[in-house]
PDB file of C-alpha atoms in Angstrom:
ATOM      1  CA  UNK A   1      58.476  57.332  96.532  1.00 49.00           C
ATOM      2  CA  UNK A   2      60.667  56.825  99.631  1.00 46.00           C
ATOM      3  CA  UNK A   3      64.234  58.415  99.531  1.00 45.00           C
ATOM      4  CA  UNK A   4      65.366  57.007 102.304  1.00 43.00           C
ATOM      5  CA  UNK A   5      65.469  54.534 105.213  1.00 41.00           C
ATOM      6  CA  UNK A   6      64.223  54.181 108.455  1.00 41.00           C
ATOM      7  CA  UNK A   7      64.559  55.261 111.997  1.00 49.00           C
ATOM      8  CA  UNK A   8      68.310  53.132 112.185  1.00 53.00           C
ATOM      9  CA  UNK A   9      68.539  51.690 108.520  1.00 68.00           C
ATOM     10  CA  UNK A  10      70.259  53.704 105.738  1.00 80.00           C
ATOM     11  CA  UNK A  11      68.284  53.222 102.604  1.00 85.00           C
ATOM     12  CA  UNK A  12      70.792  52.931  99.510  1.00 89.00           C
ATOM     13  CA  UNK A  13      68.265  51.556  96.596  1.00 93.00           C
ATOM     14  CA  UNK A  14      67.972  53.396  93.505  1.00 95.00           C
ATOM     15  CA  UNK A  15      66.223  56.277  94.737  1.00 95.00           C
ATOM     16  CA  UNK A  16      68.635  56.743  97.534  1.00 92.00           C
ATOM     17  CA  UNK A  17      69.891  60.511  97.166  1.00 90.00           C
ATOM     18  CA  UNK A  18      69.437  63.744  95.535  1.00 90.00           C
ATOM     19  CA  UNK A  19      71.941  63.001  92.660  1.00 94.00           C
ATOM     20  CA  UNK A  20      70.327  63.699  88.759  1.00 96.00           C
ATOM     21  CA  UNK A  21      70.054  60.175  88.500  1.00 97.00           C
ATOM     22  CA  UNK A  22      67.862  59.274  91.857  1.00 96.00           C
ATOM     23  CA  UNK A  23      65.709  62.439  90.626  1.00 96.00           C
ATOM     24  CA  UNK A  24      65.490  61.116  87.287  1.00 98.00           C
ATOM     25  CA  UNK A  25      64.520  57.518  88.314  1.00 98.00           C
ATOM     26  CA  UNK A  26      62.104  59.064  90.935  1.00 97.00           C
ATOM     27  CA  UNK A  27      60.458  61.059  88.400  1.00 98.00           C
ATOM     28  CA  UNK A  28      60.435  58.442  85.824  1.00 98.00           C
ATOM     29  CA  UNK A  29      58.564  56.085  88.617  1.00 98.00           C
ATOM     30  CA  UNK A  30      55.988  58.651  89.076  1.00 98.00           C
ATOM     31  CA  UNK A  31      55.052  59.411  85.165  1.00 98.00           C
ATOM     32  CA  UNK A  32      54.233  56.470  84.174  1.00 98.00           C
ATOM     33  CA  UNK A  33      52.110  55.668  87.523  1.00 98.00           C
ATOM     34  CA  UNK A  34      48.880  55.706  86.161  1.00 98.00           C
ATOM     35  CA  UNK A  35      46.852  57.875  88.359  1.00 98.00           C
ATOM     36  CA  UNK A  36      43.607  58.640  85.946  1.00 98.00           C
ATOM     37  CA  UNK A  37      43.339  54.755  84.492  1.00 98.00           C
ATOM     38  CA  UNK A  38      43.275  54.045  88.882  1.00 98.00           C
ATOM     39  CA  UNK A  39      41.008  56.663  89.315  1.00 98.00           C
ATOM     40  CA  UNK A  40      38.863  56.051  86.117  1.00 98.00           C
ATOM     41  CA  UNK A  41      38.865  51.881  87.284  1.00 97.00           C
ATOM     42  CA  UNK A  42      38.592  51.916  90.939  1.00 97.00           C
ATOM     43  CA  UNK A  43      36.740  55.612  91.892  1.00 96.00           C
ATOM     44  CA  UNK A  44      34.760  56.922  89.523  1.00 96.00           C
ATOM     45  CA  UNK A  45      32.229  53.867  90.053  1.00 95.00           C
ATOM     46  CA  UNK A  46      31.394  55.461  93.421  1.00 92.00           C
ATOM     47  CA  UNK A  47      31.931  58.978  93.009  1.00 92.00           C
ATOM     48  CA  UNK A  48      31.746  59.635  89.119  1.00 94.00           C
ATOM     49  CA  UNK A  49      33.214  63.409  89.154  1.00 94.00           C
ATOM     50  CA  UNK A  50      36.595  61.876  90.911  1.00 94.00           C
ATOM     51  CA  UNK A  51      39.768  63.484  89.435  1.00 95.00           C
ATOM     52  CA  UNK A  52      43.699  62.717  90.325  1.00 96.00           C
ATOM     53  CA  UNK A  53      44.755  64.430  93.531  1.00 95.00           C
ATOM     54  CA  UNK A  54      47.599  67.142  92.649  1.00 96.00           C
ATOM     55  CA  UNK A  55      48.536  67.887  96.415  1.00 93.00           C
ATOM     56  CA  UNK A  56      47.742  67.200  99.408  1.00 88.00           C
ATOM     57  CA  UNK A  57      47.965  70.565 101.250  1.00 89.00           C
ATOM     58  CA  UNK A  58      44.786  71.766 100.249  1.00 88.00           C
ATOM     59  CA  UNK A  59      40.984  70.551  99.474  1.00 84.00           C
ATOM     60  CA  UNK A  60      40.433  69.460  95.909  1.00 85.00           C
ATOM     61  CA  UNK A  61      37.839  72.093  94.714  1.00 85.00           C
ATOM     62  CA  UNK A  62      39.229  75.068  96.522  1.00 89.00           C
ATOM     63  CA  UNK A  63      40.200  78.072  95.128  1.00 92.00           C
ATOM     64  CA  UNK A  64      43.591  77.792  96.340  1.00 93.00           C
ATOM     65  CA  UNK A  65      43.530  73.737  95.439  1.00 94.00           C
ATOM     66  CA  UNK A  66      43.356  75.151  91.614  1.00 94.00           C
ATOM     67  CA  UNK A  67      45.736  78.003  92.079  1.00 94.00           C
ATOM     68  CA  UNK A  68      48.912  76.177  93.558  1.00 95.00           C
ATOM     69  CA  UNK A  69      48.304  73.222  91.686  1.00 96.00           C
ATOM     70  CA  UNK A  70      48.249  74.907  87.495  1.00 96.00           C
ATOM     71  CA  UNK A  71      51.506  76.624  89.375  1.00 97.00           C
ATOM     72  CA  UNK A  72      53.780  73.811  91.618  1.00 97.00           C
ATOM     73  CA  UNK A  73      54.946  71.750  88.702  1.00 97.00           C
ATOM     74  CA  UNK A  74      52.323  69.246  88.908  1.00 97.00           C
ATOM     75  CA  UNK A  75      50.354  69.225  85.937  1.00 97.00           C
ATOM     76  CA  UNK A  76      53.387  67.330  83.972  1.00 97.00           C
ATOM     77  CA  UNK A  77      51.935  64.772  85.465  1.00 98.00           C
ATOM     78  CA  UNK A  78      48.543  64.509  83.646  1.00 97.00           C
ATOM     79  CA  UNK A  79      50.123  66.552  80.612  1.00 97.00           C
ATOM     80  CA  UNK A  80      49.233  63.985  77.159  1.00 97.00           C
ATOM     81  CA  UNK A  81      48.505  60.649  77.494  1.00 98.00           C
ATOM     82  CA  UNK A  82      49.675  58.194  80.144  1.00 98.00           C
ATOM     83  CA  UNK A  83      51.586  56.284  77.059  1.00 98.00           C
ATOM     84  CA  UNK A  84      53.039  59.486  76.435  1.00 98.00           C
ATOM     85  CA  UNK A  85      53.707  60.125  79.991  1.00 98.00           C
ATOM     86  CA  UNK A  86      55.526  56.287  80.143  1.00 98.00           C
ATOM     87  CA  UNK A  87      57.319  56.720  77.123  1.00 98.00           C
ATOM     88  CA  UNK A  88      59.119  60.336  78.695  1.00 98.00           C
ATOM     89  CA  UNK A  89      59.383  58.070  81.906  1.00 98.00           C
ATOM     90  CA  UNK A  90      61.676  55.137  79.797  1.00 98.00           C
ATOM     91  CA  UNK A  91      63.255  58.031  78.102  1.00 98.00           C
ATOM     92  CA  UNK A  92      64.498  58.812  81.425  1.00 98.00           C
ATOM     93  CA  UNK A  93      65.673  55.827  83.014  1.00 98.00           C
ATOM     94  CA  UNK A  94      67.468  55.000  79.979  1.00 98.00           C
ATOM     95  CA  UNK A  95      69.920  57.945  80.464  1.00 98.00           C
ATOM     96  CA  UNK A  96      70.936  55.859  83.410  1.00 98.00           C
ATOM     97  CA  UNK A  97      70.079  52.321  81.832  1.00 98.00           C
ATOM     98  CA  UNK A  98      70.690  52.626  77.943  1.00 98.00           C
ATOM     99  CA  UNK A  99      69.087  49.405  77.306  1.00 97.00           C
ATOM    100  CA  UNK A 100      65.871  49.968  79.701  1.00 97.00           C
ATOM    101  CA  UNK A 101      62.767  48.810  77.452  1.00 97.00           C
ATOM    102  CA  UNK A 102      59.071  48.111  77.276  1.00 94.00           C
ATOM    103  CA  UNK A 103      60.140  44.437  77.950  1.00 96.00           C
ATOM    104  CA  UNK A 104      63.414  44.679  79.632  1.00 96.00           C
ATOM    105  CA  UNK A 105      63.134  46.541  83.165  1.00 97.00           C
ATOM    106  CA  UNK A 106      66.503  46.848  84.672  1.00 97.00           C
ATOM    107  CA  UNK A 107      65.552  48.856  87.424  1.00 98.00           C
ATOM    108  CA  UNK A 108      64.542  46.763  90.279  1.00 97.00           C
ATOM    109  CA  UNK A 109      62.227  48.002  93.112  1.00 97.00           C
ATOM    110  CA  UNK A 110      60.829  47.125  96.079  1.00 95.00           C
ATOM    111  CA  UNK A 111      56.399  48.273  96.505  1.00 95.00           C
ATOM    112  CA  UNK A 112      55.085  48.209 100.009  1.00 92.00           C
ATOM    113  CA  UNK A 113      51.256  48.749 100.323  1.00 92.00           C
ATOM    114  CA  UNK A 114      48.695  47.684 102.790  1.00 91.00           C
ATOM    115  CA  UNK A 115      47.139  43.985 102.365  1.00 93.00           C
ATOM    116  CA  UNK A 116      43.673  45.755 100.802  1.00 93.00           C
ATOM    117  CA  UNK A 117      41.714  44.655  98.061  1.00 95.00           C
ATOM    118  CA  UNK A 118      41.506  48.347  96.803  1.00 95.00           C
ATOM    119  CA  UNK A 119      45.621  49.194  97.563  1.00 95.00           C
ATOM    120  CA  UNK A 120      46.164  45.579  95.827  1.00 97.00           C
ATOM    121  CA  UNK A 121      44.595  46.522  92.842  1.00 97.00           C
ATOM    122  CA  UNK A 122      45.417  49.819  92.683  1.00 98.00           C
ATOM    123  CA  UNK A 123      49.466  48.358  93.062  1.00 98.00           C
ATOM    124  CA  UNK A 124      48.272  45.944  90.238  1.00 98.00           C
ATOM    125  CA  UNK A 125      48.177  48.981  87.640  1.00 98.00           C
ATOM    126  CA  UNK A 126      50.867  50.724  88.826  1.00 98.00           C
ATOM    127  CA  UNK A 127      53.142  47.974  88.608  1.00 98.00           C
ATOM    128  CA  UNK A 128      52.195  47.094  85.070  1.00 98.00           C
ATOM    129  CA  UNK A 129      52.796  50.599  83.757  1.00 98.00           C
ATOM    130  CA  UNK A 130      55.638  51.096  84.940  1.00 98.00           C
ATOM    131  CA  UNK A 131      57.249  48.188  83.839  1.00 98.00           C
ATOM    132  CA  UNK A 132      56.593  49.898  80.516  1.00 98.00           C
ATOM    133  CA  UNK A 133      59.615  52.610  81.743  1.00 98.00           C
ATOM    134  CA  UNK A 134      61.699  49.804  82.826  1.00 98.00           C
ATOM    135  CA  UNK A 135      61.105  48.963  86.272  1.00 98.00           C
ATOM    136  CA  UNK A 136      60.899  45.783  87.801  1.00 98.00           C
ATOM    137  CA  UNK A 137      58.568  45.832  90.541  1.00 98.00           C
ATOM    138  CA  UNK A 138      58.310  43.359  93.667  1.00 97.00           C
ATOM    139  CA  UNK A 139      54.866  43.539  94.937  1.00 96.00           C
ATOM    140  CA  UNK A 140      54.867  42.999  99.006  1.00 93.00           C
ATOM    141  CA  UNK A 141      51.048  43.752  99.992  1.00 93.00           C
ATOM    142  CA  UNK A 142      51.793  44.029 104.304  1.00 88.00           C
ATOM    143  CA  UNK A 143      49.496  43.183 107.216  1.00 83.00           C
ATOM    144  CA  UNK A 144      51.497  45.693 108.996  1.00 76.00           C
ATOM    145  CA  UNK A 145      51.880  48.962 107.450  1.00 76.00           C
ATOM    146  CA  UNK A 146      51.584  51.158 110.246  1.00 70.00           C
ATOM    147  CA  UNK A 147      53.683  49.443 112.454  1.00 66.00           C
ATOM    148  CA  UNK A 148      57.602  49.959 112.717  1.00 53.00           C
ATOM    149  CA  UNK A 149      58.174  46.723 111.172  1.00 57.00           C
ATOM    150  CA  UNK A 150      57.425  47.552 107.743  1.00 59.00           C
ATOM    151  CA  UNK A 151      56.974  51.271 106.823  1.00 62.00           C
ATOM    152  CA  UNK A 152      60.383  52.037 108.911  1.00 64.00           C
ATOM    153  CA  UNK A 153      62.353  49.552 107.062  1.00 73.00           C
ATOM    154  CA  UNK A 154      64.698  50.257 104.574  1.00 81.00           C
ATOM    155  CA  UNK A 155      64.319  47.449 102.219  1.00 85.00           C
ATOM    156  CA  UNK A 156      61.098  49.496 100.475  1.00 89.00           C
ATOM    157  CA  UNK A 157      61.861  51.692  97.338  1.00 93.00           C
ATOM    158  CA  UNK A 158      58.180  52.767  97.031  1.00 94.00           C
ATOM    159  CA  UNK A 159      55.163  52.911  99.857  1.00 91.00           C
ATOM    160  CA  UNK A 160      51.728  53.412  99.220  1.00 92.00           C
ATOM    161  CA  UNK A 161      49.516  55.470 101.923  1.00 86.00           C
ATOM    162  CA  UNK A 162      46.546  56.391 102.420  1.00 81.00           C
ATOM    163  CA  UNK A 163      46.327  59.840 104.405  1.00 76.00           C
ATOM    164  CA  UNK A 164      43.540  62.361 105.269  1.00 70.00           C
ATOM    165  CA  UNK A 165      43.451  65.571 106.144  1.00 69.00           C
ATOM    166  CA  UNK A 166      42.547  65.963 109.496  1.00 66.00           C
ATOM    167  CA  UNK A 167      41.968  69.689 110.511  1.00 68.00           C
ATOM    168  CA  UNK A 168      41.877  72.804 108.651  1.00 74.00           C
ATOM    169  CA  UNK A 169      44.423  74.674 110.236  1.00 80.00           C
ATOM    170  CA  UNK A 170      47.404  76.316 108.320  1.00 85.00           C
ATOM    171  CA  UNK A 171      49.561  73.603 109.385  1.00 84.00           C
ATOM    172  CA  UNK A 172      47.843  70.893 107.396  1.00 82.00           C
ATOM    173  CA  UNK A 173      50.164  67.981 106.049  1.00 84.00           C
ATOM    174  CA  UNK A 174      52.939  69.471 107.350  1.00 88.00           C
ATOM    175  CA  UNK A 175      54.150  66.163 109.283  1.00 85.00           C
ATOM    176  CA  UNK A 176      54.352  64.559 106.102  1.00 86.00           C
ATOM    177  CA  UNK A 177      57.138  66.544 104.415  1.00 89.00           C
ATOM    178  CA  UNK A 178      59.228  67.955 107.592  1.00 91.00           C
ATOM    179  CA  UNK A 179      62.433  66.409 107.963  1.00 90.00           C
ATOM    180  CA  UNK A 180      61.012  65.459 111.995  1.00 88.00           C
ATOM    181  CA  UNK A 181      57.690  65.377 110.965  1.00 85.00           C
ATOM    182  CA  UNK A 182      55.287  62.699 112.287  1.00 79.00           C
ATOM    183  CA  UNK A 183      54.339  61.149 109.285  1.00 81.00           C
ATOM    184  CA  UNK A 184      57.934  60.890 107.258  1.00 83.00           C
ATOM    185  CA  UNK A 185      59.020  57.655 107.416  1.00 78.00           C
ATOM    186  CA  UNK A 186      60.945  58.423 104.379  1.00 81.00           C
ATOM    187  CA  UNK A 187      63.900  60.653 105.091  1.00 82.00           C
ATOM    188  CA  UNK A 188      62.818  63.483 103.303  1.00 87.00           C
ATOM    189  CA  UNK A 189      65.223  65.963 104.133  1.00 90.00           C
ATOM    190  CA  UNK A 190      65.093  69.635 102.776  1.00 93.00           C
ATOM    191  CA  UNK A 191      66.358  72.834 104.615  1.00 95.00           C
ATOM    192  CA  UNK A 192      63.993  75.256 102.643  1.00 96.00           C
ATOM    193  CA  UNK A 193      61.165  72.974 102.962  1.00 96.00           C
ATOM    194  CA  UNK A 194      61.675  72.648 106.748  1.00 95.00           C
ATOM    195  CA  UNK A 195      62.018  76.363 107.134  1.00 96.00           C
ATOM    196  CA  UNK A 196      58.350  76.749 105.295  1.00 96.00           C
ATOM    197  CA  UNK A 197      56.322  73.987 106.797  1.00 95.00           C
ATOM    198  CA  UNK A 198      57.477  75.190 110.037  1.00 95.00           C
ATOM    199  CA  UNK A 199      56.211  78.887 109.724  1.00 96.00           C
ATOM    200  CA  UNK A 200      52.985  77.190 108.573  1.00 94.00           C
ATOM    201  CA  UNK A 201      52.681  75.543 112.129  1.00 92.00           C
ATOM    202  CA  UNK A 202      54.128  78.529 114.358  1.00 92.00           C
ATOM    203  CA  UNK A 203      53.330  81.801 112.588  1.00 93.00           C
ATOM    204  CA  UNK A 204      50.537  83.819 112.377  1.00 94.00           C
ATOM    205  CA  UNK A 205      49.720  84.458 108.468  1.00 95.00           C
ATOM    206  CA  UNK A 206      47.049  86.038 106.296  1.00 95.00           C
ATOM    207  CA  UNK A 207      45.429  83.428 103.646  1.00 93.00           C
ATOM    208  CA  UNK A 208      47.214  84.693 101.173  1.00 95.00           C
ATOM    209  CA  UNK A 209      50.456  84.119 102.770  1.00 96.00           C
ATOM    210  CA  UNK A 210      49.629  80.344 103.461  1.00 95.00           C
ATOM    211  CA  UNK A 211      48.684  80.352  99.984  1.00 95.00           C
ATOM    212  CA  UNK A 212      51.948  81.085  99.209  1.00 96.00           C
ATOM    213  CA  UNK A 213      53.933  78.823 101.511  1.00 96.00           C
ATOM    214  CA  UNK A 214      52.083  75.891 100.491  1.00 95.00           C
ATOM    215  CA  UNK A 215      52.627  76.667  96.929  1.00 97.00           C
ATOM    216  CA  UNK A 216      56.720  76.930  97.768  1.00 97.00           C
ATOM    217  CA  UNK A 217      56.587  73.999  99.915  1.00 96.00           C
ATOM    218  CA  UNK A 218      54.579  71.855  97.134  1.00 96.00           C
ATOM    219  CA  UNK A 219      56.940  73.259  94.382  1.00 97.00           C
ATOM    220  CA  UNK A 220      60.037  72.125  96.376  1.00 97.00           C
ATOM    221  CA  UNK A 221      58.294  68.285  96.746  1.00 96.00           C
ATOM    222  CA  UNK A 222      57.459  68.200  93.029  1.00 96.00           C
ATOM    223  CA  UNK A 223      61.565  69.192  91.977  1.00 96.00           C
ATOM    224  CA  UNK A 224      62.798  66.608  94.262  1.00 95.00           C
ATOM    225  CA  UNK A 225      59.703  63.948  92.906  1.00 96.00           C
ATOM    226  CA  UNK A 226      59.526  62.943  96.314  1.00 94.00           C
ATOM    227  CA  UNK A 227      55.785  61.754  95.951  1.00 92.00           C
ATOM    228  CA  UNK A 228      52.702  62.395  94.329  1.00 94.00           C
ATOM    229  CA  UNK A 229      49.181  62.153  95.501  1.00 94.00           C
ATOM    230  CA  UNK A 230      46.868  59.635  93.752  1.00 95.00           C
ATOM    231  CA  UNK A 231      43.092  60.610  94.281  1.00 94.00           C
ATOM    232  CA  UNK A 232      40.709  61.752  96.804  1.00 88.00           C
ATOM    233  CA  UNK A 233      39.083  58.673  98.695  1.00 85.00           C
ATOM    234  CA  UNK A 234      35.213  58.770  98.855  1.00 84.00           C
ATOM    235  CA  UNK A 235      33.601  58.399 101.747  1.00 79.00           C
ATOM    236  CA  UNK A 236      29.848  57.038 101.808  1.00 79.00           C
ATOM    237  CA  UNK A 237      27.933  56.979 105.194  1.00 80.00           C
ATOM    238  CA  UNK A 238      24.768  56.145 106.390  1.00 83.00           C
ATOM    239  CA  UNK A 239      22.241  57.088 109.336  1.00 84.00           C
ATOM    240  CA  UNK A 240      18.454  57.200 109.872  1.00 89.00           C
ATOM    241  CA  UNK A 241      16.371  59.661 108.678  1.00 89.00           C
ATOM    242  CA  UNK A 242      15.854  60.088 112.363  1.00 93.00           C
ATOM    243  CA  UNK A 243      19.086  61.415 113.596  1.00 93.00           C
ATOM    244  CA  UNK A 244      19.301  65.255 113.013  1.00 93.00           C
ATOM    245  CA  UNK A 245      22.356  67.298 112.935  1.00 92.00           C
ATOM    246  CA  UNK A 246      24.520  65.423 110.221  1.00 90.00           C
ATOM    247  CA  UNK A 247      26.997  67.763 108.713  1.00 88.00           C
ATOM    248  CA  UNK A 248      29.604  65.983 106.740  1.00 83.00           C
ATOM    249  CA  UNK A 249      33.010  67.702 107.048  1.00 77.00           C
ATOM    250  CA  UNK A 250      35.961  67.271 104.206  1.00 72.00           C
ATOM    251  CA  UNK A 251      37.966  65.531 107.640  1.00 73.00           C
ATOM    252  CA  UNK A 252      39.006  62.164 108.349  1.00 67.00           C
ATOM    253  CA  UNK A 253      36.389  62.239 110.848  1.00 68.00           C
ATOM    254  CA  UNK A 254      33.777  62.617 108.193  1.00 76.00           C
ATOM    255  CA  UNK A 255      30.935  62.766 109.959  1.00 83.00           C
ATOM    256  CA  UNK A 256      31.124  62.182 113.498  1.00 84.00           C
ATOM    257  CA  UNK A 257      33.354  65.630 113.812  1.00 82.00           C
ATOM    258  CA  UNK A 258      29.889  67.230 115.083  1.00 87.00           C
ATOM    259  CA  UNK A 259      28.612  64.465 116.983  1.00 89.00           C
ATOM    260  CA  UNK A 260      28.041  66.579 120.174  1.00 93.00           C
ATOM    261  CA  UNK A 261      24.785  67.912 117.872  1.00 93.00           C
ATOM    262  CA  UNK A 262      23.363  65.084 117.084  1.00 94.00           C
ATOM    263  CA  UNK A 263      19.786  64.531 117.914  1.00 93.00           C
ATOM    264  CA  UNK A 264      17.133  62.423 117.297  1.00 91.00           C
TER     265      UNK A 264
END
């Protein structure tokens, strides 16, 4: 959910801030987006064990994946039923919007999403859910959402990504979340946060300590409901039976991480 604008732009829609109300609307946004009816329709026919991603800091499986993630706040997010989950979502827009309904959606927002068949239906879902809590949704499915046209603009109250995890290092993610990260096109702005995801990329820490950072710094994204994670993509690739040396790697590079061992 973006918070703010862009590189020049100011961005004042109803998420705009860190008032009750932004945080309430945020959070509403993200309980009734329906992460497990996405994942049950659109991954579990190619990878049948898929599961909601809860952050995106760590490797769904890990050890530390299922340590931070029954601790950072997340798991309200898959607590009950997704009509349960939309029905606390309405409850909380209509602190703000008394006469917010299943059929009248007074909050009006702005979805920006990559011109996909899979982000397009996956923006299908979410939309109709969450007009359920009382938001109206404008669906704008963009040819150009990596470039500085559209994910910089201010115009957007939600954006859809797609990221991967690219190395294994400590610092993992952290471009996403720090105020001068990289990869926040947002505005997401927190002191505490910056302090934390900046040790992870300049200090020299035991496992346990990262551990623990990531677990503040995921914490700290949950309060504000800044974002949330929808799944784990699958990745299928194939090679002949000839080529030896294929190790698949949990990267973005997937397989051709190791291609200086390949061999046929």
């Amino acid at each position: 959910v973006s918070n703010a604008g862009g590189e020049k732009d100011t961005y004042t829609g109803p998420f705009a801030g860190n008032s009750q109300k932004a945080k309430d609307l945020r959070k509403a946004f993200l309980l009734a987006t329906p992460r497990q009816q996405v994942v049950d329709t659109l991954i579990k026919p190619v990878k049948s064990d898929a599961a909601p991603l809860d952050t995106q800091f760590s490797f769904y499986g890990t050890a530390e994946y299922k340590a931070n993630t029954a601790a950072s706040g997340v798991a309200e997010y898959s607590e009950g039923t997704q009509a349960q989950r939309t029905a606390k979502a309405l409850a909380l827009v209509q602190k703000h919007y008394p006469t917010a309904s299943a059929t009248n959606a007074p909050v009006k927002l702005t979805f920006l999403h990559a011109n996909t068949t899979l982000r397009n239906a996956i923006a299908k879902l979410i939309i109709a859910e969450v007009a359920k809590a009382g938001f109206d949704v404008t669906d704008y499915a963009s040819p150009d959402i990596f470039g500085l046209r559209d994910n910089r603009n201010s115009k957007y109250d939600v954006i859809m990504y797609g990221y991967s995890l690219t190395a294994i290092s400590q610092a993992s993610s952290t471009g996403n979340y720090r105020s001068d990260g990289s990869n926040n096109v947002f505005g997401w702005a927190d002191d505490k946060l910056d302090a934390i995801l900046k040790s992870l990329e300049g200090d020299i820490l035991t496992q346990k300590e990262v551990t623990a950072k990531r677990l503040a710094a995921d914490k700290i994204i949950i309060d504000n409901a800044w974002g949330l994670p929808l799944y784990a993509n699958p990745t299928i690739a194939a090679y002949s039976k000839d080529l030896k040396g294929i190790d698949p790697a949990p990267l973005g590079s997937v397989i051709t991480w190791n291609f200086f061992d390949w061999s046929f």
